[in-house]
Tab-separated table of C-alpha atoms in Angstrom:
chain	number	residue	atom	x	y	z
A	1	UNK	CA	32.433	-67.678	15.016
A	2	UNK	CA	36.674	-67.421	14.087
A	3	UNK	CA	38.030	-64.619	12.392
A	4	UNK	CA	37.836	-66.469	9.090
A	5	UNK	CA	34.277	-66.103	9.160
A	6	UNK	CA	34.588	-62.100	10.593
A	7	UNK	CA	37.040	-60.998	7.987
A	8	UNK	CA	34.492	-62.590	5.811
A	9	UNK	CA	32.226	-60.488	6.846
A	10	UNK	CA	34.506	-57.194	6.750
A	11	UNK	CA	34.572	-57.710	3.288
A	12	UNK	CA	31.270	-57.539	2.966
A	13	UNK	CA	31.117	-54.676	4.963
A	14	UNK	CA	33.322	-52.741	2.725
A	15	UNK	CA	31.025	-53.796	-0.510
A	16	UNK	CA	28.327	-52.009	1.512
A	17	UNK	CA	30.641	-49.038	2.206
A	18	UNK	CA	31.521	-49.300	-1.484
A	19	UNK	CA	28.549	-49.218	-2.735
A	20	UNK	CA	27.221	-46.194	-0.485
A	21	UNK	CA	29.720	-43.994	-1.134
A	22	UNK	CA	28.972	-44.429	-5.011
A	23	UNK	CA	25.232	-44.211	-4.201
A	24	UNK	CA	26.114	-40.892	-2.340
A	25	UNK	CA	28.726	-39.713	-4.851
A	26	UNK	CA	26.430	-40.290	-7.271
A	27	UNK	CA	22.817	-39.044	-5.928
A	28	UNK	CA	24.057	-36.067	-4.282
A	29	UNK	CA	25.024	-34.236	-7.800
A	30	UNK	CA	22.423	-35.734	-9.441
A	31	UNK	CA	19.724	-34.848	-6.113
A	32	UNK	CA	21.234	-31.313	-6.840
A	33	UNK	CA	20.924	-31.383	-10.394
A	34	UNK	CA	17.271	-33.329	-10.000
A	35	UNK	CA	16.063	-30.018	-6.888
A	36	UNK	CA	17.287	-26.859	-9.096
A	37	UNK	CA	14.504	-28.689	-12.462
A	38	UNK	CA	12.150	-29.786	-9.927
A	39	UNK	CA	12.091	-25.752	-8.792
A	40	UNK	CA	12.134	-24.105	-12.371
A	41	UNK	CA	10.210	-22.121	-14.102
A	42	UNK	CA	10.456	-23.659	-17.288
A	43	UNK	CA	8.451	-26.507	-18.104
A	44	UNK	CA	11.392	-28.455	-20.347
A	45	UNK	CA	13.061	-28.619	-17.192
A	46	UNK	CA	10.259	-29.142	-14.093
A	47	UNK	CA	8.154	-31.786	-16.311
A	48	UNK	CA	10.939	-33.890	-16.700
A	49	UNK	CA	11.916	-33.822	-13.512
A	50	UNK	CA	8.667	-34.226	-12.065
A	51	UNK	CA	8.118	-37.705	-14.024
A	52	UNK	CA	11.697	-38.461	-12.797
A	53	UNK	CA	11.133	-38.259	-8.888
A	54	UNK	CA	7.769	-39.859	-9.573
A	55	UNK	CA	9.374	-42.987	-12.061
A	56	UNK	CA	11.686	-43.701	-9.258
A	57	UNK	CA	10.371	-43.011	-6.110
A	58	UNK	CA	7.046	-45.220	-7.112
A	59	UNK	CA	9.012	-47.771	-8.001
A	60	UNK	CA	10.994	-50.100	-5.532
A	61	UNK	CA	14.416	-49.931	-5.130
A	62	UNK	CA	14.712	-53.953	-5.930
A	63	UNK	CA	13.171	-53.313	-8.931
A	64	UNK	CA	15.365	-50.672	-10.450
A	65	UNK	CA	18.752	-52.807	-9.533
A	66	UNK	CA	17.048	-55.813	-11.751
A	67	UNK	CA	16.200	-52.947	-14.404
A	68	UNK	CA	20.024	-51.702	-14.218
A	69	UNK	CA	22.100	-54.941	-14.435
A	70	UNK	CA	19.641	-56.884	-16.690
A	71	UNK	CA	18.448	-54.065	-19.005
A	72	UNK	CA	20.708	-52.279	-19.792
A	73	UNK	CA	22.701	-54.665	-21.311
A	74	UNK	CA	19.668	-55.494	-23.485
A	75	UNK	CA	19.670	-52.276	-24.599
A	76	UNK	CA	23.596	-52.734	-26.007
A	77	UNK	CA	25.291	-50.719	-22.446
A	78	UNK	CA	27.471	-53.036	-21.568
A	79	UNK	CA	28.435	-52.601	-18.089
A	80	UNK	CA	30.191	-53.580	-15.631
A	81	UNK	CA	28.009	-54.873	-13.077
A	82	UNK	CA	28.993	-52.364	-10.530
A	83	UNK	CA	28.181	-49.338	-12.768
A	84	UNK	CA	24.824	-51.072	-12.791
A	85	UNK	CA	24.585	-50.538	-9.573
A	86	UNK	CA	25.960	-46.920	-9.373
A	87	UNK	CA	23.480	-46.132	-11.815
A	88	UNK	CA	20.416	-47.359	-10.268
A	89	UNK	CA	22.002	-46.665	-6.930
A	90	UNK	CA	22.418	-42.856	-8.594
A	91	UNK	CA	18.831	-42.445	-10.337
A	92	UNK	CA	17.319	-43.776	-7.165
A	93	UNK	CA	18.707	-41.225	-4.621
A	94	UNK	CA	18.966	-37.978	-6.198
A	95	UNK	CA	15.080	-39.022	-6.881
A	96	UNK	CA	14.589	-39.006	-3.480
A	97	UNK	CA	17.266	-36.425	-2.684
A	98	UNK	CA	15.658	-33.920	-5.538
A	99	UNK	CA	11.934	-34.039	-3.649
A	100	UNK	CA	14.126	-33.654	0.037
A	101	UNK	CA	15.577	-30.521	-1.502
A	102	UNK	CA	12.839	-28.861	-3.675
A	103	UNK	CA	10.675	-29.152	-0.069
A	104	UNK	CA	13.578	-27.790	1.331
A	105	UNK	CA	13.673	-24.822	-1.401
A	106	UNK	CA	10.414	-23.870	-1.166
A	107	UNK	CA	10.697	-23.452	2.645
A	108	UNK	CA	12.538	-20.227	2.057
A	109	UNK	CA	10.922	-17.765	3.093
A	110	UNK	CA	9.885	-15.850	-0.580
A	111	UNK	CA	11.966	-12.398	1.581
A	112	UNK	CA	15.429	-14.145	1.116
A	113	UNK	CA	14.841	-14.680	-3.328
A	114	UNK	CA	13.665	-10.952	-2.771
A	115	UNK	CA	16.150	-9.248	-1.550
A	116	UNK	CA	18.772	-11.168	-3.429
A	117	UNK	CA	17.193	-10.273	-7.039
A	118	UNK	CA	16.823	-6.634	-5.371
A	119	UNK	CA	20.879	-7.203	-4.610
A	120	UNK	CA	21.274	-7.781	-8.796
A	121	UNK	CA	22.523	-11.161	-7.409
A	122	UNK	CA	22.934	-13.801	-10.723
A	123	UNK	CA	20.633	-16.393	-10.992
A	124	UNK	CA	23.944	-19.011	-9.656
A	125	UNK	CA	24.518	-16.946	-7.104
A	126	UNK	CA	20.449	-16.770	-6.172
A	127	UNK	CA	21.243	-20.305	-6.083
A	128	UNK	CA	24.194	-21.313	-4.345
A	129	UNK	CA	24.781	-18.050	-1.986
A	130	UNK	CA	21.524	-17.686	-0.565
A	131	UNK	CA	18.948	-20.186	-1.163
A	132	UNK	CA	20.935	-23.899	-1.075
A	133	UNK	CA	22.604	-22.772	1.618
A	134	UNK	CA	19.691	-22.645	4.167
A	135	UNK	CA	18.001	-25.089	2.368
A	136	UNK	CA	20.204	-27.531	3.282
A	137	UNK	CA	20.363	-26.790	5.908
A	138	UNK	CA	16.144	-27.097	6.907
A	139	UNK	CA	16.861	-30.487	4.985
A	140	UNK	CA	19.400	-32.088	7.111
A	141	UNK	CA	17.331	-34.358	9.308
A	142	UNK	CA	15.704	-35.949	6.051
A	143	UNK	CA	18.845	-35.724	4.154
A	144	UNK	CA	20.354	-38.067	6.196
A	145	UNK	CA	17.073	-40.319	7.425
A	146	UNK	CA	17.322	-40.756	3.725
A	147	UNK	CA	21.588	-41.650	3.846
A	148	UNK	CA	20.352	-44.039	6.455
A	149	UNK	CA	18.024	-45.651	4.544
A	150	UNK	CA	20.414	-46.016	1.607
A	151	UNK	CA	23.091	-47.303	3.125
A	152	UNK	CA	20.599	-50.687	4.372
A	153	UNK	CA	19.358	-50.482	0.822
A	154	UNK	CA	22.215	-51.208	-0.251
A	155	UNK	CA	22.321	-54.513	1.049
A	156	UNK	CA	19.645	-55.524	-2.255
A	157	UNK	CA	22.747	-55.668	-4.525
A	158	UNK	CA	23.087	-58.757	-3.337
A	159	UNK	CA	20.426	-59.939	-5.646
A	160	UNK	CA	23.031	-58.795	-8.730
A	161	UNK	CA	25.282	-60.514	-7.159
A	162	UNK	CA	27.370	-58.292	-4.564
A	163	UNK	CA	27.931	-60.043	-1.959
A	164	UNK	CA	27.535	-57.481	0.451
A	165	UNK	CA	27.100	-56.977	4.002
A	166	UNK	CA	23.319	-59.153	4.215
A	167	UNK	CA	24.957	-61.827	1.923
A	168	UNK	CA	28.175	-62.582	3.579
A	169	UNK	CA	25.967	-62.629	7.060
A	170	UNK	CA	23.584	-65.334	4.583
A	171	UNK	CA	26.126	-67.315	3.890
A	172	UNK	CA	28.398	-67.316	6.820
A	173	UNK	CA	24.895	-68.080	8.817
A	174	UNK	CA	24.413	-71.012	6.651
A	175	UNK	CA	28.087	-72.239	7.374
A	176	UNK	CA	27.482	-71.650	11.332
A	177	UNK	CA	23.966	-72.408	11.986
A	178	UNK	CA	24.257	-69.641	14.239
A	179	UNK	CA	22.034	-67.248	12.857
A	180	UNK	CA	21.073	-64.783	15.804
A	181	UNK	CA	25.105	-64.795	16.419
A	182	UNK	CA	25.901	-64.306	12.809
A	183	UNK	CA	22.926	-61.719	12.173
A	184	UNK	CA	23.373	-59.790	15.390
A	185	UNK	CA	26.646	-58.843	14.732
A	186	UNK	CA	25.915	-58.329	10.858
A	187	UNK	CA	23.401	-55.629	12.879
A	188	UNK	CA	26.033	-54.340	14.938
A	189	UNK	CA	28.049	-53.604	12.071
A	190	UNK	CA	25.320	-51.429	10.098
A	191	UNK	CA	25.081	-49.757	12.957
A	192	UNK	CA	28.312	-48.874	13.600
A	193	UNK	CA	28.125	-47.436	10.423
A	194	UNK	CA	24.606	-45.624	10.085
A	195	UNK	CA	24.694	-44.118	13.490
A	196	UNK	CA	28.298	-41.891	12.709
A	197	UNK	CA	26.076	-41.001	9.837
A	198	UNK	CA	23.552	-40.038	11.740
A	199	UNK	CA	25.467	-38.881	14.845
A	200	UNK	CA	27.583	-36.262	11.722
A	201	UNK	CA	24.009	-34.980	10.914
A	202	UNK	CA	23.359	-33.877	13.498
A	203	UNK	CA	27.538	-31.943	14.377
A	204	UNK	CA	26.887	-30.684	11.085
A	205	UNK	CA	22.717	-29.145	11.932
A	206	UNK	CA	24.649	-27.727	15.321
A	207	UNK	CA	27.461	-25.773	13.370
A	208	UNK	CA	25.559	-24.789	10.348
A	209	UNK	CA	22.866	-23.104	13.433
A	210	UNK	CA	25.563	-21.542	15.327
A	211	UNK	CA	24.029	-17.925	14.130
A	212	UNK	CA	20.386	-18.395	14.798
A	213	UNK	CA	20.241	-18.489	19.075
A	214	UNK	CA	20.474	-15.232	20.505
B	1	UNK	CA	12.281	22.697	8.506
B	2	UNK	CA	10.269	23.513	4.878
B	3	UNK	CA	10.842	21.835	1.874
B	4	UNK	CA	8.418	23.631	-0.319
B	5	UNK	CA	11.743	25.216	-1.813
B	6	UNK	CA	13.001	21.429	-3.240
B	7	UNK	CA	10.318	21.072	-5.765
B	8	UNK	CA	11.340	24.186	-8.172
B	9	UNK	CA	14.895	22.977	-6.988
B	10	UNK	CA	14.103	19.527	-8.657
B	11	UNK	CA	12.605	20.031	-11.578
B	12	UNK	CA	15.055	20.805	-13.870
B	13	UNK	CA	17.278	18.164	-12.940
B	14	UNK	CA	16.880	15.016	-14.781
B	15	UNK	CA	13.974	12.655	-13.633
B	16	UNK	CA	15.832	9.162	-11.347
B	17	UNK	CA	12.534	7.647	-11.588
B	18	UNK	CA	9.833	7.847	-14.372
B	19	UNK	CA	6.114	6.191	-14.475
B	20	UNK	CA	4.038	6.195	-16.869
B	21	UNK	CA	0.566	5.287	-17.664
B	22	UNK	CA	1.132	2.145	-15.619
B	23	UNK	CA	-0.891	-0.572	-15.233
B	24	UNK	CA	-0.986	-3.696	-13.013
B	25	UNK	CA	-3.681	-6.795	-12.453
B	26	UNK	CA	-2.711	-9.623	-10.111
B	27	UNK	CA	-5.509	-11.436	-12.404
B	28	UNK	CA	-8.687	-10.039	-12.850
B	29	UNK	CA	-7.610	-6.983	-10.160
B	30	UNK	CA	-6.875	-4.049	-10.505
B	31	UNK	CA	-3.842	-3.473	-8.615
B	32	UNK	CA	-2.543	-0.249	-9.755
B	33	UNK	CA	-4.568	2.385	-12.135
B	34	UNK	CA	-2.759	4.422	-14.690
B	35	UNK	CA	0.359	5.614	-13.019
B	36	UNK	CA	1.817	8.512	-13.670
B	37	UNK	CA	4.831	10.085	-11.407
B	38	UNK	CA	8.018	11.773	-11.717
B	39	UNK	CA	10.829	11.347	-8.962
B	40	UNK	CA	14.036	13.981	-9.081
B	41	UNK	CA	17.332	13.390	-8.882
B	42	UNK	CA	17.795	13.663	-4.902
B	43	UNK	CA	14.064	13.904	-4.552
B	44	UNK	CA	12.778	11.757	-1.437
B	45	UNK	CA	9.248	11.074	-2.345
B	46	UNK	CA	6.994	9.269	0.925
B	47	UNK	CA	4.114	7.612	-0.411
B	48	UNK	CA	1.259	6.393	2.070
B	49	UNK	CA	-2.468	5.209	2.025
B	50	UNK	CA	-4.519	2.529	3.298
B	51	UNK	CA	-3.895	-1.038	3.215
B	52	UNK	CA	-3.911	-2.715	-0.124
B	53	UNK	CA	-3.638	0.663	-1.463
B	54	UNK	CA	-0.801	-0.547	-4.043
B	55	UNK	CA	1.524	1.533	-2.808
B	56	UNK	CA	4.109	-1.983	-1.809
B	57	UNK	CA	3.022	-2.864	-5.603
B	58	UNK	CA	4.457	0.671	-6.829
B	59	UNK	CA	7.576	0.375	-5.342
B	60	UNK	CA	8.092	-3.155	-6.241
B	61	UNK	CA	7.599	-2.711	-9.781
B	62	UNK	CA	10.695	-0.669	-9.919
B	63	UNK	CA	12.453	-3.233	-8.903
B	64	UNK	CA	10.951	-5.854	-11.309
B	65	UNK	CA	10.062	-7.569	-8.487
B	66	UNK	CA	6.668	-7.257	-9.537
B	67	UNK	CA	5.190	-7.050	-13.590
B	68	UNK	CA	3.423	-4.161	-15.109
B	69	UNK	CA	0.885	-5.547	-18.006
B	70	UNK	CA	1.097	-1.630	-19.838
B	71	UNK	CA	2.482	1.628	-19.415
B	72	UNK	CA	6.444	2.622	-19.391
B	73	UNK	CA	9.334	2.167	-16.058
B	74	UNK	CA	12.374	4.423	-16.989
B	75	UNK	CA	14.642	4.342	-14.262
B	76	UNK	CA	18.141	6.562	-14.230
B	77	UNK	CA	18.010	6.249	-18.415
B	78	UNK	CA	17.277	2.809	-18.516
B	79	UNK	CA	14.033	1.305	-19.614
B	80	UNK	CA	12.517	-1.525	-17.361
B	81	UNK	CA	10.933	-3.866	-19.754
B	82	UNK	CA	11.738	-8.511	-19.008
B	83	UNK	CA	14.314	-9.067	-20.640
B	84	UNK	CA	16.836	-10.318	-17.667
B	85	UNK	CA	19.763	-7.400	-19.167
B	86	UNK	CA	17.089	-4.392	-18.533
B	87	UNK	CA	16.370	-5.456	-15.534
B	88	UNK	CA	19.633	-6.115	-14.048
B	89	UNK	CA	20.769	-2.868	-15.350
B	90	UNK	CA	17.745	-0.803	-13.197
B	91	UNK	CA	18.154	-3.547	-9.870
B	92	UNK	CA	22.102	-1.846	-10.658
B	93	UNK	CA	20.385	1.529	-9.637
B	94	UNK	CA	18.344	1.002	-7.021
B	95	UNK	CA	18.261	-0.502	-4.017
B	96	UNK	CA	15.898	-2.052	-1.504
B	97	UNK	CA	14.779	-1.865	2.068
B	98	UNK	CA	12.447	-4.774	3.176
B	99	UNK	CA	9.770	-4.892	6.054
B	100	UNK	CA	11.005	-8.075	6.836
B	101	UNK	CA	14.501	-6.896	6.715
B	102	UNK	CA	15.397	-10.530	4.356
B	103	UNK	CA	18.880	-9.839	5.690
B	104	UNK	CA	20.845	-13.881	4.505
B	105	UNK	CA	20.553	-15.214	7.820
B	106	UNK	CA	23.392	-18.066	7.738
B	107	UNK	CA	25.838	-14.984	6.685
B	108	UNK	CA	27.560	-12.529	9.320
B	109	UNK	CA	26.302	-8.622	8.571
B	110	UNK	CA	29.690	-7.891	6.945
B	111	UNK	CA	29.072	-10.843	4.538
B	112	UNK	CA	25.593	-9.952	3.779
B	113	UNK	CA	27.175	-6.815	2.764
B	114	UNK	CA	30.293	-7.777	0.484
B	115	UNK	CA	27.827	-10.257	-1.380
B	116	UNK	CA	26.098	-8.958	-3.658
B	117	UNK	CA	29.096	-6.095	-4.852
B	118	UNK	CA	31.481	-9.263	-4.787
B	119	UNK	CA	29.618	-11.146	-7.704
B	120	UNK	CA	27.919	-8.223	-9.848
B	121	UNK	CA	30.739	-5.728	-8.885
B	122	UNK	CA	33.379	-8.131	-9.180
B	123	UNK	CA	35.087	-6.533	-6.609
B	124	UNK	CA	37.549	-8.253	-5.015
B	125	UNK	CA	36.644	-9.454	-1.037
B	126	UNK	CA	39.563	-6.786	0.310
B	127	UNK	CA	37.744	-3.814	-2.172
B	128	UNK	CA	34.355	-5.116	-0.942
B	129	UNK	CA	35.166	-5.521	2.568
B	130	UNK	CA	36.250	-1.658	3.257
B	131	UNK	CA	33.716	-0.687	0.987
B	132	UNK	CA	30.595	-2.608	4.051
B	133	UNK	CA	32.742	-1.161	6.648
B	134	UNK	CA	32.050	2.343	5.605
B	135	UNK	CA	28.125	2.612	5.441
B	136	UNK	CA	28.010	-0.122	8.847
B	137	UNK	CA	29.711	2.629	10.080
B	138	UNK	CA	27.546	5.485	8.336
B	139	UNK	CA	24.753	3.168	9.494
B	140	UNK	CA	26.066	3.396	13.265
B	141	UNK	CA	27.011	-0.389	12.981
B	142	UNK	CA	29.609	-1.229	12.332
B	143	UNK	CA	31.471	-2.870	15.491
B	144	UNK	CA	28.851	-5.382	14.669
B	145	UNK	CA	30.071	-7.077	11.360
B	146	UNK	CA	30.922	-9.933	12.495
B	147	UNK	CA	28.209	-11.126	14.028
B	148	UNK	CA	25.417	-13.050	12.494
B	149	UNK	CA	21.685	-11.485	11.868
B	150	UNK	CA	19.835	-13.532	14.873
B	151	UNK	CA	22.334	-12.091	16.788
B	152	UNK	CA	20.969	-7.941	16.352
B	153	UNK	CA	17.871	-6.478	17.013
B	154	UNK	CA	14.996	-5.151	15.012
B	155	UNK	CA	16.573	-1.943	14.327
B	156	UNK	CA	20.643	-2.832	14.023
B	157	UNK	CA	18.881	-6.028	11.492
B	158	UNK	CA	17.561	-2.823	9.444
B	159	UNK	CA	20.092	-0.592	9.537
B	160	UNK	CA	21.893	-3.553	7.985
B	161	UNK	CA	19.662	-4.555	5.767
B	162	UNK	CA	20.068	-0.805	4.539
B	163	UNK	CA	23.958	-0.849	4.457
B	164	UNK	CA	23.326	-3.878	2.500
B	165	UNK	CA	21.316	-2.467	-0.353
B	166	UNK	CA	23.866	1.106	-0.160
B	167	UNK	CA	27.140	-1.193	-0.589
B	168	UNK	CA	25.855	-1.809	-4.134
B	169	UNK	CA	26.209	2.198	-4.750
B	170	UNK	CA	22.783	2.838	-5.988
B	171	UNK	CA	21.001	5.720	-7.468
B	172	UNK	CA	17.834	5.476	-5.592
B	173	UNK	CA	16.522	3.530	-2.357
B	174	UNK	CA	12.880	2.450	-2.476
B	175	UNK	CA	12.081	1.805	0.949
B	176	UNK	CA	9.049	-0.414	1.416
B	177	UNK	CA	7.677	-0.013	5.141
B	178	UNK	CA	10.922	-0.009	6.806
B	179	UNK	CA	9.579	0.292	10.341
B	180	UNK	CA	6.609	-1.037	10.518
B	181	UNK	CA	7.909	-4.343	12.099
B	182	UNK	CA	9.908	-3.008	14.778
B	183	UNK	CA	9.232	-2.658	17.845
B	184	UNK	CA	8.426	1.200	19.289
B	185	UNK	CA	11.299	2.134	20.564
B	186	UNK	CA	13.706	1.108	17.550
B	187	UNK	CA	11.685	2.387	14.601
B	188	UNK	CA	13.795	6.350	15.620
B	189	UNK	CA	17.272	4.553	15.138
B	190	UNK	CA	16.272	3.428	11.782
B	191	UNK	CA	14.209	6.923	11.140
B	192	UNK	CA	17.014	9.118	11.941
B	193	UNK	CA	19.416	6.142	9.625
B	194	UNK	CA	16.775	7.355	7.004
B	195	UNK	CA	16.940	11.098	7.417
B	196	UNK	CA	20.645	11.200	7.575
B	197	UNK	CA	20.749	9.110	4.354
B	198	UNK	CA	18.077	11.339	2.494
B	199	UNK	CA	20.035	14.754	3.640
B	200	UNK	CA	23.121	13.638	1.978
B	201	UNK	CA	20.542	14.168	-1.140
B	202	UNK	CA	19.527	10.273	-1.767
B	203	UNK	CA	16.627	10.010	-4.026
B	204	UNK	CA	14.471	8.027	-2.251
B	205	UNK	CA	11.087	6.233	-2.434
B	206	UNK	CA	8.910	5.445	0.891
B	207	UNK	CA	6.265	3.543	1.943
B	208	UNK	CA	5.807	3.876	5.756
B	209	UNK	CA	3.357	5.581	7.667
B	210	UNK	CA	5.696	7.064	9.910
B	211	UNK	CA	4.056	11.121	9.053
B	212	UNK	CA	6.808	12.201	10.906
B	213	UNK	CA	9.534	11.587	9.468
B	214	UNK	CA	7.335	12.569	5.980
B	215	UNK	CA	7.148	15.851	7.435
B	216	UNK	CA	10.301	15.770	7.761
B	217	UNK	CA	12.306	14.327	5.464
B	218	UNK	CA	9.784	14.543	1.993
B	219	UNK	CA	9.373	16.792	-0.913
B	220	UNK	CA	6.220	15.185	-1.681
B	221	UNK	CA	3.537	13.054	-0.057
B	222	UNK	CA	2.377	11.159	-2.430
B	223	UNK	CA	-1.065	9.968	-1.654
B	224	UNK	CA	-3.015	6.530	-2.690
B	225	UNK	CA	-5.860	4.359	-3.089
B	226	UNK	CA	-7.252	1.501	-4.863
B	227	UNK	CA	-4.754	1.591	-6.902
B	228	UNK	CA	-3.966	5.227	-8.455
B	229	UNK	CA	-2.411	7.744	-6.422
B	230	UNK	CA	-5.622	10.781	-5.298
B	231	UNK	CA	-3.105	13.338	-4.186
B	232	UNK	CA	0.456	14.528	-3.991
B	233	UNK	CA	1.842	17.621	-2.990
B	234	UNK	CA	4.613	19.168	0.031
B	235	UNK	CA	4.267	17.759	2.927
B	236	UNK	CA	2.682	20.822	4.336
B	237	UNK	CA	0.561	21.871	2.399
B	238	UNK	CA	-0.329	17.567	1.810
B	239	UNK	CA	-1.029	17.797	5.999
B	240	UNK	CA	-2.496	21.025	6.484
B	241	UNK	CA	-4.841	21.111	3.756
B	242	UNK	CA	-6.180	17.887	1.911
B	243	UNK	CA	-7.758	18.215	-0.857
B	244	UNK	CA	-9.629	14.911	-0.989
B	245	UNK	CA	-11.776	13.426	1.235
B	246	UNK	CA	-10.722	9.943	0.494
B	247	UNK	CA	-7.612	11.767	2.004
B	248	UNK	CA	-8.900	13.859	4.930
B	249	UNK	CA	-10.232	10.313	6.299
B	250	UNK	CA	-7.108	8.999	6.028
B	251	UNK	CA	-5.041	11.218	7.714
B	252	UNK	CA	-7.568	11.593	10.336
B	253	UNK	CA	-7.660	8.065	11.451
B	254	UNK	CA	-3.528	8.059	11.135
B	255	UNK	CA	-3.384	11.054	12.817
B	256	UNK	CA	-5.196	10.395	15.817
B	257	UNK	CA	-2.718	8.281	16.682
B	258	UNK	CA	0.790	10.379	16.602
């Protein structure tokens, strides 16, 4: 494999990173929103959140990308390809992260909520100062696990035309007739992106635990 | 030390906490039956009774951690309804200390204490820290301000919890079995803190099994069973001449271990 092929793969990698960044940037804030709606006592918030989670967890990401890319224009939304993919990845990520964080929020002992209420903390402060930081810490293994999955899941965007890393690998492999070499390199590149994410997640867990051990 | 003068002294002062004909159900279970309770400013009430008698439920209704189905609760002139404004107003008047401490584990002792004053009273960080340091020293834990709760013993954590509640400068304090989750050697430090608070004039309702504390500090001891107030009296009379059979049975059991 020469430098030309390698730089083609790296271009694909940059697309993977870009799509992943979009997925995180959209999925994380919307995931928090979905989680908060999901734990709300208000039926008008909780039920739609449950439906959202059910829909986007229950259907394949590939199908969601299709629907966003081909379906949204049919409804009159004329979006560039990356926007359609961004919408699909955000919706997908928000449902999984929302459910992960919902579970983590509900795992926080009731006494924390009661102490916050007894102190007169407004709901916003109770969530963002007391509950969510603790919930986030509990959710770290599951959250990082999902984010790693999302990174690899961006490979599906190839189906709507993005030459991300896997598709780039496909193209190069077809040119060189050396699939093992090419996909070995592609695999190593994915690993090089995923492993630091996992490592960072563990570091974050450790630093959030610094007060927890005597 | 006799507290029997205190009832006469307090009866002229306006009531700090008033519960009138309070009824509470959990589904079909009648948890509180026709509760009438008046707590004067500066009065210390000890609430005792067997498990399931409703004593924790009673104090949790005062700060709306539990809701009531009928009756009236008035705290320092604020009538407690289900409206957020009324609930917020009442919660600012009373502080609560829990059996399980419920300190925020991800925050330091100091951060635990300054959070509510900053968010609710809108104090600046410096002002809040000053108040917090004062109360932390009041409970003799001023030097631990930068530790996390997990680094402290149970007794220390509970004293931090008391300081945290005091930082909101409440008019009354509710204690829900504050020493029940502590190892015996740590019970004294927390009780001493509560006694000192009582001597400074704080209005207190304590749900507790610590009868020694009741004798020392309480103006009135109230015995509850099956959701009802069975008997109330000043500590001397309560312990030496309980009027009801149920009270006698309870005291017989609990004092056998003291």
